[in-house]
Short mmCIF file of C-alpha atoms in Angstrom, two decimals:
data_model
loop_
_atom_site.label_atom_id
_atom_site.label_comp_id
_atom_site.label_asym_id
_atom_site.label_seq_id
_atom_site.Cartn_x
_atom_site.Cartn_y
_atom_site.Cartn_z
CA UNK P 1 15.98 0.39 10.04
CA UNK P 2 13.46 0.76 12.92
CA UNK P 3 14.28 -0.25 16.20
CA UNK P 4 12.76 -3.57 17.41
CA UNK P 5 13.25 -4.30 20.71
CA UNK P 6 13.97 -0.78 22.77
CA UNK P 7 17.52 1.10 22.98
CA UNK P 8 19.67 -1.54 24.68
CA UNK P 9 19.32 -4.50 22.24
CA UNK P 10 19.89 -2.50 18.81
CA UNK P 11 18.65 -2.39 15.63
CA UNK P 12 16.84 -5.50 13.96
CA UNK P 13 20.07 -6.39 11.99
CA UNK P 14 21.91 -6.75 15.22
CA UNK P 15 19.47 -9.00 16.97
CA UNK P 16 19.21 -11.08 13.67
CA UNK P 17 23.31 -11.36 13.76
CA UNK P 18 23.10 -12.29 17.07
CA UNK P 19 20.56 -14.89 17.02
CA UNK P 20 22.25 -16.72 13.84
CA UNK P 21 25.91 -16.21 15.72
CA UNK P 22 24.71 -17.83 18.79
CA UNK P 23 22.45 -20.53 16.34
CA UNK P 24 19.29 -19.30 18.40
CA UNK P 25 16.83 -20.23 16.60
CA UNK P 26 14.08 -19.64 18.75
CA UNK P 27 15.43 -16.77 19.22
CA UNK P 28 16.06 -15.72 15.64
CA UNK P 29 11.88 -16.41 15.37
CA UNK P 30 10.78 -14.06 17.88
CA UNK P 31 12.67 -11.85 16.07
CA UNK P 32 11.18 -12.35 12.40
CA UNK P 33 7.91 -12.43 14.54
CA UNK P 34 8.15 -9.07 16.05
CA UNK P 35 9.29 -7.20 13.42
CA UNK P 36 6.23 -8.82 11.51
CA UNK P 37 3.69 -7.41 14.09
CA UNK P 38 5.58 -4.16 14.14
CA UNK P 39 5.18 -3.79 10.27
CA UNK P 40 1.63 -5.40 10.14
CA UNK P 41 0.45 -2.67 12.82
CA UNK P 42 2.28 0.60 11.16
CA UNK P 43 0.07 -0.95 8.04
CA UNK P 44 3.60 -1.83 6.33
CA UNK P 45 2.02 -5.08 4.84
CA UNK P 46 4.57 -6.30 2.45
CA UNK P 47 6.99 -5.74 5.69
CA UNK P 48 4.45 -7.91 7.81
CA UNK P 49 4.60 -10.39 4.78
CA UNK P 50 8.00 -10.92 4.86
CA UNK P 51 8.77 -11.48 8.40
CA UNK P 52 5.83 -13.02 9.68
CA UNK P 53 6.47 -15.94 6.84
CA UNK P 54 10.23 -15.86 7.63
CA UNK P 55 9.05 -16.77 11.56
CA UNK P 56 6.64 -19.28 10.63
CA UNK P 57 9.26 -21.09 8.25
CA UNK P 58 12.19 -20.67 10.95
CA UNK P 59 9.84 -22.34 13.92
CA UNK P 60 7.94 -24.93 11.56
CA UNK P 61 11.20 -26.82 10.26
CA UNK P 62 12.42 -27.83 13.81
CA UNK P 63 10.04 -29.22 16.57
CA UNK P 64 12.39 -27.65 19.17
CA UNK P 65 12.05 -24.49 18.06
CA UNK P 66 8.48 -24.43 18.40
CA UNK P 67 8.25 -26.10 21.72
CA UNK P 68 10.43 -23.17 22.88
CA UNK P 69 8.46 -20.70 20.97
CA UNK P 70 5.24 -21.76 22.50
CA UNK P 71 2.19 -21.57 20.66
CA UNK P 72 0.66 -17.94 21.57
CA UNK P 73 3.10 -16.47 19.40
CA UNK P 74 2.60 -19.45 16.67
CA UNK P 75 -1.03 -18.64 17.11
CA UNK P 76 -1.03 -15.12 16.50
CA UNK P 77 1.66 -15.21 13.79
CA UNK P 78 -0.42 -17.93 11.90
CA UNK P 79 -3.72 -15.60 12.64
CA UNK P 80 -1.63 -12.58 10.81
CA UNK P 81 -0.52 -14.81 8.31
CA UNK P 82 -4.19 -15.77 7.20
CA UNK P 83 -5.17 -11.57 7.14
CA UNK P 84 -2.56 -10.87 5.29
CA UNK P 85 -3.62 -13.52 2.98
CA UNK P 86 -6.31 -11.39 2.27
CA UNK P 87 -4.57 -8.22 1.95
CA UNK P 88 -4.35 -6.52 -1.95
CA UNK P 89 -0.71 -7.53 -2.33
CA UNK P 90 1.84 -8.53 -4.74
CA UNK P 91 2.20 -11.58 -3.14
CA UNK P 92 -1.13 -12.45 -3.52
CA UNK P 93 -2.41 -10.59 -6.92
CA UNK P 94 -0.04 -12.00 -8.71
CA UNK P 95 -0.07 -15.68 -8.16
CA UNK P 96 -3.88 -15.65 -8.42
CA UNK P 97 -3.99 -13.55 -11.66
CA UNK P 98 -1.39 -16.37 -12.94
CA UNK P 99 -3.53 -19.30 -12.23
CA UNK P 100 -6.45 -17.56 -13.20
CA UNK P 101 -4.97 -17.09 -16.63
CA UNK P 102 -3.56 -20.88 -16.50
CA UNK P 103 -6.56 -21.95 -16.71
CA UNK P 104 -7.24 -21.14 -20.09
CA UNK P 105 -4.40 -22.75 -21.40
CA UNK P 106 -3.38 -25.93 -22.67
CA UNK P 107 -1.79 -28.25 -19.85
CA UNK P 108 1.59 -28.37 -21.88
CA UNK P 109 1.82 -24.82 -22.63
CA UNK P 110 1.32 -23.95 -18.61
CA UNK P 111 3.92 -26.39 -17.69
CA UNK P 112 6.18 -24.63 -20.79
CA UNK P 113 5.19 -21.12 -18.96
CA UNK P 114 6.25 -22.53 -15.47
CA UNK P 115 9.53 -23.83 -17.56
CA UNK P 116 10.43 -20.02 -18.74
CA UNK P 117 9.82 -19.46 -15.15
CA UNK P 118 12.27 -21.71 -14.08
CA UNK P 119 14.69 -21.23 -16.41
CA UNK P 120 15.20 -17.40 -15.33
CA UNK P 121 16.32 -18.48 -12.10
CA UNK P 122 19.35 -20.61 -13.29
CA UNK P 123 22.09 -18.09 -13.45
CA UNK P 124 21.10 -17.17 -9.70
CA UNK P 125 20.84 -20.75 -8.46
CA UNK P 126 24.54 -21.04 -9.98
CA UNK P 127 25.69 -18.17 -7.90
CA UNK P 128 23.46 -19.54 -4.25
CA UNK P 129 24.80 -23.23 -4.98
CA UNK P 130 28.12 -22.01 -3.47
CA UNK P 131 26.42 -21.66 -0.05
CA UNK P 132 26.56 -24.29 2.81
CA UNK P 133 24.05 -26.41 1.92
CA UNK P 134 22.64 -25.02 -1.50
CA UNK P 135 23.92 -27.30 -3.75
CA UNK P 136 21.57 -28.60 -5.22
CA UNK P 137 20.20 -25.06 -6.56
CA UNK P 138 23.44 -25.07 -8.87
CA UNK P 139 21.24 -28.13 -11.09
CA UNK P 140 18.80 -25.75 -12.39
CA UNK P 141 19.89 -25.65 -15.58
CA UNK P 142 20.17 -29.42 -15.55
CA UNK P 143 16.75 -29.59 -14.67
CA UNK P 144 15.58 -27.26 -17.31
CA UNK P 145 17.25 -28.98 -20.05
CA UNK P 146 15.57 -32.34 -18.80
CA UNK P 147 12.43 -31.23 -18.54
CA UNK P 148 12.30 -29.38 -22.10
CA UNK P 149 13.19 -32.97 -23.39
CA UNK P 150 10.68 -34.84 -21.33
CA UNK P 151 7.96 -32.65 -22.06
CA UNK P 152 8.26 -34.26 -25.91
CA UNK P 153 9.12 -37.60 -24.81
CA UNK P 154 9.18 -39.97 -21.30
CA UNK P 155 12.42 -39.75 -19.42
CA UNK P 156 15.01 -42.07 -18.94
CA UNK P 157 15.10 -43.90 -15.82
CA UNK P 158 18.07 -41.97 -14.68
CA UNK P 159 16.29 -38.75 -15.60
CA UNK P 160 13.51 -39.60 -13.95
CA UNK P 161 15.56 -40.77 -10.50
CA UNK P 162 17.64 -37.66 -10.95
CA UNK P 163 14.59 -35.42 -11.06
CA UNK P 164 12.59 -37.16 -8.06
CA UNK P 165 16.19 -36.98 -5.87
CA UNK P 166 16.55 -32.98 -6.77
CA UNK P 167 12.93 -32.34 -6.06
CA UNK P 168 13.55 -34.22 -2.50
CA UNK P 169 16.58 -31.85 -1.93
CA UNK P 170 15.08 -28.68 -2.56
CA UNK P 171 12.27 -29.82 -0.14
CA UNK P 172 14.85 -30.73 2.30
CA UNK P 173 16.69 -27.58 1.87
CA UNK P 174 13.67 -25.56 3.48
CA UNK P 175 13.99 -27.41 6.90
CA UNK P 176 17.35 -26.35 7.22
CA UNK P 177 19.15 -24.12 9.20
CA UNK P 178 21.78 -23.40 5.91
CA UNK P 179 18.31 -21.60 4.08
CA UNK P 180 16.46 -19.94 6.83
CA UNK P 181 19.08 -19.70 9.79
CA UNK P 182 22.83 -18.65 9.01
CA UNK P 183 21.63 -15.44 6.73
CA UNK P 184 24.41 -17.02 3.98
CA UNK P 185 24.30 -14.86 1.05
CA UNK P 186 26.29 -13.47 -2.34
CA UNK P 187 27.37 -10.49 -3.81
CA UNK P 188 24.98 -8.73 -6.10
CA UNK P 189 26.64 -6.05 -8.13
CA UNK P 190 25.08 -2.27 -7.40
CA UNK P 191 22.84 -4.07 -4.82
CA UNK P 192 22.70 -5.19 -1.32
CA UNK P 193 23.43 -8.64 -0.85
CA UNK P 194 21.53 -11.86 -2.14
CA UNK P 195 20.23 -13.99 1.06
CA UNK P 196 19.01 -17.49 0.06
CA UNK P 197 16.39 -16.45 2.85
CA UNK P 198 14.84 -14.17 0.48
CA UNK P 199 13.76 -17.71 -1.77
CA UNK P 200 11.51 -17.94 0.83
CA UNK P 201 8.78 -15.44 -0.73
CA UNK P 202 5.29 -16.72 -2.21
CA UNK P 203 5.37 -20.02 -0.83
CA UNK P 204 9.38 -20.38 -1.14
CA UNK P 205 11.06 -20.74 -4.18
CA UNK P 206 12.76 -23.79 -3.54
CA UNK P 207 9.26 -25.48 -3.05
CA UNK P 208 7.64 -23.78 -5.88
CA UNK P 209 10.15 -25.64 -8.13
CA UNK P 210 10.01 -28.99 -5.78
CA UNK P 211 6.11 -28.65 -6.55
CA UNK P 212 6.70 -28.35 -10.32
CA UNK P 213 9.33 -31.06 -10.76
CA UNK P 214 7.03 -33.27 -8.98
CA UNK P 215 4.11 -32.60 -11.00
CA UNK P 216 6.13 -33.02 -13.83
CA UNK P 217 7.44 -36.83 -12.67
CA UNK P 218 3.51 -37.56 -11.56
CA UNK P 219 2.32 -36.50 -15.42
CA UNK P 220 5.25 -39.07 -16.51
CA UNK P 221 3.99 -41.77 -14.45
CA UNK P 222 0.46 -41.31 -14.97
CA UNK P 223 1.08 -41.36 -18.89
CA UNK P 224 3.11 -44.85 -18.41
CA UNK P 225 -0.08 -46.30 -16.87
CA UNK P 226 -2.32 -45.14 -18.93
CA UNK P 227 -4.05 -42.77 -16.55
CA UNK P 228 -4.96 -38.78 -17.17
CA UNK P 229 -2.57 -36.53 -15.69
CA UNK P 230 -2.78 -34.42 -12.58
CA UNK P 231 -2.82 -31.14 -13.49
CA UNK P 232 0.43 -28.68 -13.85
CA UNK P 233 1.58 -26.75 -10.48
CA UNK P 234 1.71 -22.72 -11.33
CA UNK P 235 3.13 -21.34 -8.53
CA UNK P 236 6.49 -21.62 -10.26
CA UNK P 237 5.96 -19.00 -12.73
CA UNK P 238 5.66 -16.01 -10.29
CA UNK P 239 8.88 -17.03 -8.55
CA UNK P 240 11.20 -15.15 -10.63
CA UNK P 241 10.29 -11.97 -9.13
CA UNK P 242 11.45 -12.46 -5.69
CA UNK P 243 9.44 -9.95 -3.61
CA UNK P 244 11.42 -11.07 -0.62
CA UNK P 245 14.55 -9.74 -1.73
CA UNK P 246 13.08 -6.27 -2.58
CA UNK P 247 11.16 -5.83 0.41
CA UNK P 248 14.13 -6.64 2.75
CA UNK P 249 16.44 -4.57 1.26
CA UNK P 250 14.26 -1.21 1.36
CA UNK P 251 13.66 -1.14 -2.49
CA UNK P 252 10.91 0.92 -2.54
CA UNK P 253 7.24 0.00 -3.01
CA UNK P 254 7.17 -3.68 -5.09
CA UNK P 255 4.73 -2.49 -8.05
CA UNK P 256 7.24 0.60 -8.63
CA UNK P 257 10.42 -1.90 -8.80
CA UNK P 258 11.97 -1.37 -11.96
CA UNK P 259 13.39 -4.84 -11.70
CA UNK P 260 9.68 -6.40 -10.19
CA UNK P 261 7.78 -4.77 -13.67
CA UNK P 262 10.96 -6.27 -15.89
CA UNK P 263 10.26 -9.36 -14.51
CA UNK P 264 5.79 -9.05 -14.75
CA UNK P 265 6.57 -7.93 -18.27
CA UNK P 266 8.42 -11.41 -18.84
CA UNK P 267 5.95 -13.17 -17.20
CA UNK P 268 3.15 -11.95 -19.76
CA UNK P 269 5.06 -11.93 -22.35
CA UNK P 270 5.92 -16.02 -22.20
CA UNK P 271 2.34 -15.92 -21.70
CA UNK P 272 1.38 -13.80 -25.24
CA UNK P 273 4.79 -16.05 -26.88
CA UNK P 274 2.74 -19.37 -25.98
CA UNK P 275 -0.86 -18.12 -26.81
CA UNK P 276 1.13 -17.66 -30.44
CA UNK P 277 1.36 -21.57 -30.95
CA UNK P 278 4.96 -21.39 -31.00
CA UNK P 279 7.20 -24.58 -32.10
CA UNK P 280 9.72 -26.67 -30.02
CA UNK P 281 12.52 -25.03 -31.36
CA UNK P 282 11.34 -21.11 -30.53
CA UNK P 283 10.67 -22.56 -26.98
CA UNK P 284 14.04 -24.07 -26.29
CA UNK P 285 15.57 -20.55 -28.10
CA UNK P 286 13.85 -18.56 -25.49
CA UNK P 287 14.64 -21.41 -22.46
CA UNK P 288 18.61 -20.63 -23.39
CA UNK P 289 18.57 -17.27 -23.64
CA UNK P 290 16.69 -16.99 -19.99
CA UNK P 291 18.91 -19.19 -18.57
CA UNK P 292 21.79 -16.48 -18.94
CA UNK P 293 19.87 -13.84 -17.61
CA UNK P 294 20.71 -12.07 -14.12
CA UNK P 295 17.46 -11.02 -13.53
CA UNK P 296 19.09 -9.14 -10.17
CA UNK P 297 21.01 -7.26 -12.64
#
């Protein structure tokens, strides 16, 4: 790993370690934020991705942290932020090519592919629930099952309660210290380790599905009143291949990831398996059998 801030203060791991030992979180963003500019100027762009959107999530969840920040380095990391936004990336080609194709679908069958989506990520959100402050990622597969059922028929009042209160904790989860500050993380087997930091990729994980499961409560109450539905949220159904994760870990270049094309080849394929009209019972087939998968294996 590159050295980030000169000989005396070590390598970037070190400073991270020490910033999350001594809980400075200021601290810990000047870090993410330097490394981003030192990536973003080598040209290292899915580097600069990574980091620059790590600082802006560590300094944007606590109004102390920016005050002690101070907003030239907000500023500048926001400015870098909005180029990179523009940049021929993964992160962005993706997502766009997604909702691109979403849009010539039927409004159930994109909220069936953002389901699939969703339903890859159980077996990991089992293994990150044990984490301070993860919990509620271990009700995935809860939360797959429900929606399946309520895509056919309205929800339960406690379904729909139970929904609305997960959706509120994964939103929560991102302005904590327990997702973006303590670098908590699991085992992954022939791999480095698993940070729940590295949900915070395209938009964050965590909010990705918060977005979905509260699109999916609005289309409920919209249909009890009679009204037309908003439309479905997308960004779920990239999520699955958790850029972050490779990129911090020195897995070579994303689009040669053996693991990133296993999961683009899932993605299309839910999206050939619903152009193919297929019945309730095929979906809910293909929802188990995703919800086993290790898709870090």
């Amino acid at each position: 790993m590159f050295k980030l801030f000169g000989k005396k203060e070590g390598s970037l791991e070190e400073q991270l370690a020490a910033c999350q030992q001594k809980k400075d979180w200021a601290g810990l963003a000047r870090a993410c934020y330097q490394a981003g500019t030192a990536a973003m100027d080598r040209g290292e762009l899915d580097l600069a991705q990574l980091w620059l959107h790590r600082a802006d999530t560590i300094y944007s969840a606590d109004d102390r942290v920016c005050k002690k920040v101070g907003d030239r380095l907000m500023d500048d990391c926001c400015e870098r932020i909005g180029q990179l936004e523009n940049a021929s990336l993964l992160y962005n080609n993706i997502p766009a090519q997604v909702e691109e194709m979403a849009g010539e679908m039927e409004d159930v069958k994109v909220r069936m592919w953002g389901l699939l989506s969703l339903a890859r990520l159980v077996k990991l959100g089992e293994r990150l629930s044990v984490l301070p402050g993860c919990q509620v990622l271990g009700r995935l597969g809860w939360a797959v099952d429900t929606v399946r059922r309520t895509l056919q028929e309205p929800p339960a009042e406690n379904e729909f309660n139970g929904l609305r209160d997960m959706s509120g904790a994964l939103y929560e989860l991102g302005d904590s210290p327990d997702f973006w500050g303590t670098g908590s993380s699991v085992p992954v087997s022939g791999g480095a380790p698993f940070q729940v930091f590295d949900l915070n990729g395209m938009m964050g994980t965590h909010l990705e599905i918060d977005a979905y499961l509260d699109a999916h409560l609005r289309k409920a109450a919209a249909l009890g009143r009679g009204e037309e539905p908003p439309a479905p949220e997308t960004g779920i159904i990239a999520q699955a291949l958790l850029p972050d994760y490779y990129v911090r870990t020195g897995s070579g270049k994303l689009e040669e990831n053996p693991r990133i094309k296993a999961e683009l080849e899932r993605i299309w394929g839910d999206y050939r398996f619903l152009d193919a009209d297929p019945d309730w019972n095929q979906v809910a087939e293909r929802i188990e059998a995703y919800k086993k998968l290790d898709i870090l294996a």
